[in-house]
């Protein structure tokens, strides 16, 4: 296969450890509602939109609520989440992330963000990451949430690349499914057991090089 020409990064759990803050805030809400919500339940919510996450939690508890109540619950969850991320700075960017993106940019690759979060731009700005991206697609720009590929297809379109020219980095099962559905090279970030279907799974970005990425994807394509 030809080397990829673009990279799309998910935000929560890939560039920053914000996935744990989403979990903490949802857990607080679930506790108040009397719904059991464990880390294994949260794994399935990763990558989904705010409203879809709430719907899943309510259905776990068998709760039917009206739209006004759901909106209030989402606002509360988001307020807690915003408190949790309030002190984030560029120091919180996960190890190796900035170096890998910077070296990829120097090598001429296009870089995009593909996140379900409506808080993405705030976080990127706060952590001094925004200028590293040629395109930023987030929860405000999409109609269909992951595992639909819309967010990544929009990112590829803004980079003027086709999906087969792009690798997507994702920590969520829904994100890997979205990348595969769109025809992208799906690279998992985390534990292989949580990310079936990924072409390659890395534990994080420390020591990752473009050469390493190309070799792993070529190996997978040939096997
Ligand atoms: C995704 C997270 O990136 O964004 C989900 O993986 C989260 O956990 C979703 O629910 C929406 O985020 P936000 O910040 O708009 O509530
Ligand atoms: Mg994520």
XYZ file of C-alpha atoms and ligand atoms in Angstrom:
240
model
C 0.000 0.000 0.000
C 1.008 3.631 -0.504
C 2.009 5.582 2.631
C -0.898 7.523 4.136
C -1.040 11.243 3.425
C -3.308 12.338 6.231
C -4.006 11.567 9.882
C -7.257 12.080 11.784
C -7.155 12.085 15.573
C -10.023 11.539 17.952
C -9.705 13.877 20.958
C -11.001 12.311 24.187
C -8.757 9.442 25.246
C -6.359 9.895 22.317
C -4.812 13.360 22.605
C -5.777 13.843 26.254
C -6.947 11.739 29.151
C -10.386 13.397 29.142
C -12.205 10.068 28.667
C -11.832 9.487 32.414
C -13.483 12.865 33.127
C -16.449 12.009 30.887
C -16.777 8.778 32.871
C -16.585 10.554 36.240
C -19.308 13.023 35.225
C -21.626 10.346 33.750
C -21.040 8.159 36.810
C -22.081 10.996 39.100
C -25.275 11.455 37.105
C -25.971 7.712 36.995
C -25.430 7.452 40.776
C -27.943 10.251 41.359
C -30.452 8.482 39.132
C -29.843 5.185 40.935
C -28.456 3.518 37.787
C -25.493 1.160 37.996
C -22.811 2.405 35.571
C -19.466 0.635 35.585
C -16.241 1.147 33.600
C -17.232 -1.717 31.275
C -20.516 0.091 30.519
C -18.578 3.290 29.885
C -16.346 1.530 27.342
C -19.374 1.173 25.044
C -20.260 4.858 25.427
C -16.854 6.161 24.363
C -17.087 8.111 21.122
C -20.861 8.513 21.260
C -22.470 11.947 21.386
C -23.667 13.464 24.649
C -27.321 12.775 23.919
C -26.678 9.219 22.731
C -24.637 8.555 25.897
C -27.481 9.793 28.095
C -30.021 7.691 26.187
C -27.882 4.569 26.733
C -27.507 5.256 30.467
C -31.246 5.863 30.879
C -32.047 2.656 29.031
C -29.614 0.738 31.282
C -31.754 1.919 34.201
C -35.045 1.417 32.334
C -35.849 5.123 32.784
C -38.097 7.029 30.363
C -37.816 10.808 30.761
C -39.202 13.756 28.817
C -36.984 15.916 26.607
C -36.803 18.850 29.034
C -35.545 16.596 31.808
C -33.006 15.010 29.459
C -31.725 18.451 28.477
C -31.342 19.407 32.139
C -29.454 16.189 32.882
C -27.088 16.774 29.953
C -26.451 20.331 31.115
C -25.605 19.108 34.610
C -23.295 16.407 33.300
C -21.558 18.938 31.064
C -21.168 21.437 33.922
C -19.436 18.757 36.016
C -17.290 17.765 33.043
C -16.268 21.392 32.462
C -15.256 21.669 36.129
C -13.115 18.549 35.733
C -11.279 19.911 32.677
C -11.020 23.495 33.936
C -7.383 23.223 34.975
C -6.117 21.381 31.899
C -3.082 22.881 30.188
C -0.627 21.864 27.484
C 1.083 19.749 30.179
C -1.912 17.398 30.036
C -1.450 16.458 26.383
C -0.667 12.732 26.471
C 3.007 11.735 26.158
C 4.364 11.601 22.611
C 1.260 13.134 20.995
C 2.662 16.565 20.190
C 5.983 15.198 18.908
C 4.235 12.691 16.620
C 1.863 15.290 15.159
C 4.647 17.837 14.704
C 6.928 15.364 12.941
C 4.038 14.195 10.734
C 3.307 17.791 9.751
C 6.980 18.343 8.939
C 6.845 15.243 6.728
C 4.013 16.925 4.794
C 1.008 15.013 6.113
C -2.350 16.705 6.590
C -3.763 16.572 10.106
C -7.401 16.684 11.217
C -9.433 16.264 14.384
C -12.488 13.992 14.315
C -14.280 14.218 17.654
C -17.871 13.780 18.867
C -17.365 16.419 21.546
C -18.871 19.892 21.553
C -16.089 20.887 23.955
C -13.317 19.999 21.491
C -12.272 23.491 20.404
C -12.182 24.777 23.990
C -9.911 21.917 25.007
C -7.626 22.236 21.970
C -7.203 25.958 22.630
C -6.580 25.453 26.323
C -3.919 22.834 25.627
C -2.259 24.770 22.808
C -3.023 22.126 20.206
C -5.339 24.007 17.863
C -2.666 25.260 15.463
C -1.477 21.710 14.741
C -4.697 20.894 12.858
C -5.558 21.685 9.239
C -9.190 20.729 9.858
C -11.256 20.432 13.020
C -14.497 18.445 12.839
C -16.358 18.002 16.108
C -19.784 17.310 17.565
C -21.116 20.625 16.282
C -20.410 19.723 12.657
C -22.047 16.325 12.348
C -25.572 14.969 12.165
C -24.691 11.313 12.722
C -22.642 10.210 15.683
C -19.891 7.544 15.602
C -20.064 4.632 14.619
C -21.323 6.555 11.583
C -18.253 7.663 9.593
C -19.550 11.219 8.938
C -17.047 12.972 11.230
C -14.069 11.283 9.550
C -15.435 11.662 6.011
C -15.800 15.404 6.627
C -12.231 15.536 7.936
C -10.884 13.711 4.882
C -12.884 15.976 2.556
C -11.430 19.079 4.221
C -7.937 17.663 3.713
C -8.788 16.824 0.083
C -7.912 13.186 0.663
C -9.816 9.966 0.161
C -10.322 7.643 3.178
C -7.782 5.109 1.876
C -5.112 7.831 2.128
C -5.870 8.520 5.801
C -5.178 6.788 9.135
C -7.628 7.411 11.994
C -6.452 7.200 15.631
C -9.229 6.139 18.006
C -9.588 4.870 21.586
C -13.262 3.871 21.215
C -14.905 0.842 19.692
C -17.516 3.145 18.110
C -14.668 5.169 16.569
C -12.915 2.116 15.127
C -16.235 1.014 13.618
C -16.739 4.502 12.166
C -13.247 4.513 10.632
C -13.757 1.067 9.091
C -17.227 1.985 7.804
C -15.684 4.991 6.053
C -12.857 2.990 4.458
C -10.052 4.483 6.597
C -7.035 2.749 8.151
C -8.142 2.324 11.767
C -5.441 2.581 14.431
C -6.566 1.784 17.969
C -5.089 3.580 20.966
C -5.402 1.498 24.126
C -5.968 -2.189 24.758
C -6.424 -4.526 21.758
C -9.229 -6.353 23.621
C -11.299 -3.132 23.647
C -10.642 -2.347 19.983
C -11.471 -5.310 17.752
C -11.195 -4.639 14.032
C -8.392 -2.089 14.310
C -5.620 -2.571 11.746
C -3.097 -1.911 14.485
C -3.358 -1.032 18.191
C -0.796 1.122 19.995
C -0.648 1.672 23.767
C 0.126 5.377 23.217
C 2.229 7.725 21.117
C 5.584 7.513 22.890
C 8.176 6.336 20.375
C 5.696 6.190 17.488
C 7.175 7.225 14.133
C 5.595 7.652 10.724
C 7.856 4.888 9.435
C 6.537 2.593 12.163
C 2.964 3.469 11.255
C 3.532 2.868 7.540
C 5.245 -0.458 8.204
C 2.446 -1.687 10.466
C -0.283 -0.667 8.013
C 1.583 -2.205 5.041
C 2.035 -5.445 6.986
C -1.646 -5.558 7.850
C -2.656 -4.803 4.243
C -0.443 -7.592 2.901
C -1.590 -10.127 5.501
C -16.599 11.908 22.780
C -16.411 11.144 24.064
O -15.343 12.307 22.299
O -17.402 13.066 22.974
C -17.760 10.842 24.702
O -15.733 9.932 23.790
C -18.552 12.129 24.869
O -17.545 10.225 25.954
C -18.699 12.822 23.498
O -19.843 11.841 25.391
C -19.476 14.133 23.572
O -18.712 15.042 24.319
P -19.249 16.432 24.893
O -17.988 17.094 25.412
O -19.850 17.172 23.752
O -20.234 16.111 25.944
Mg -12.217 8.963 22.293
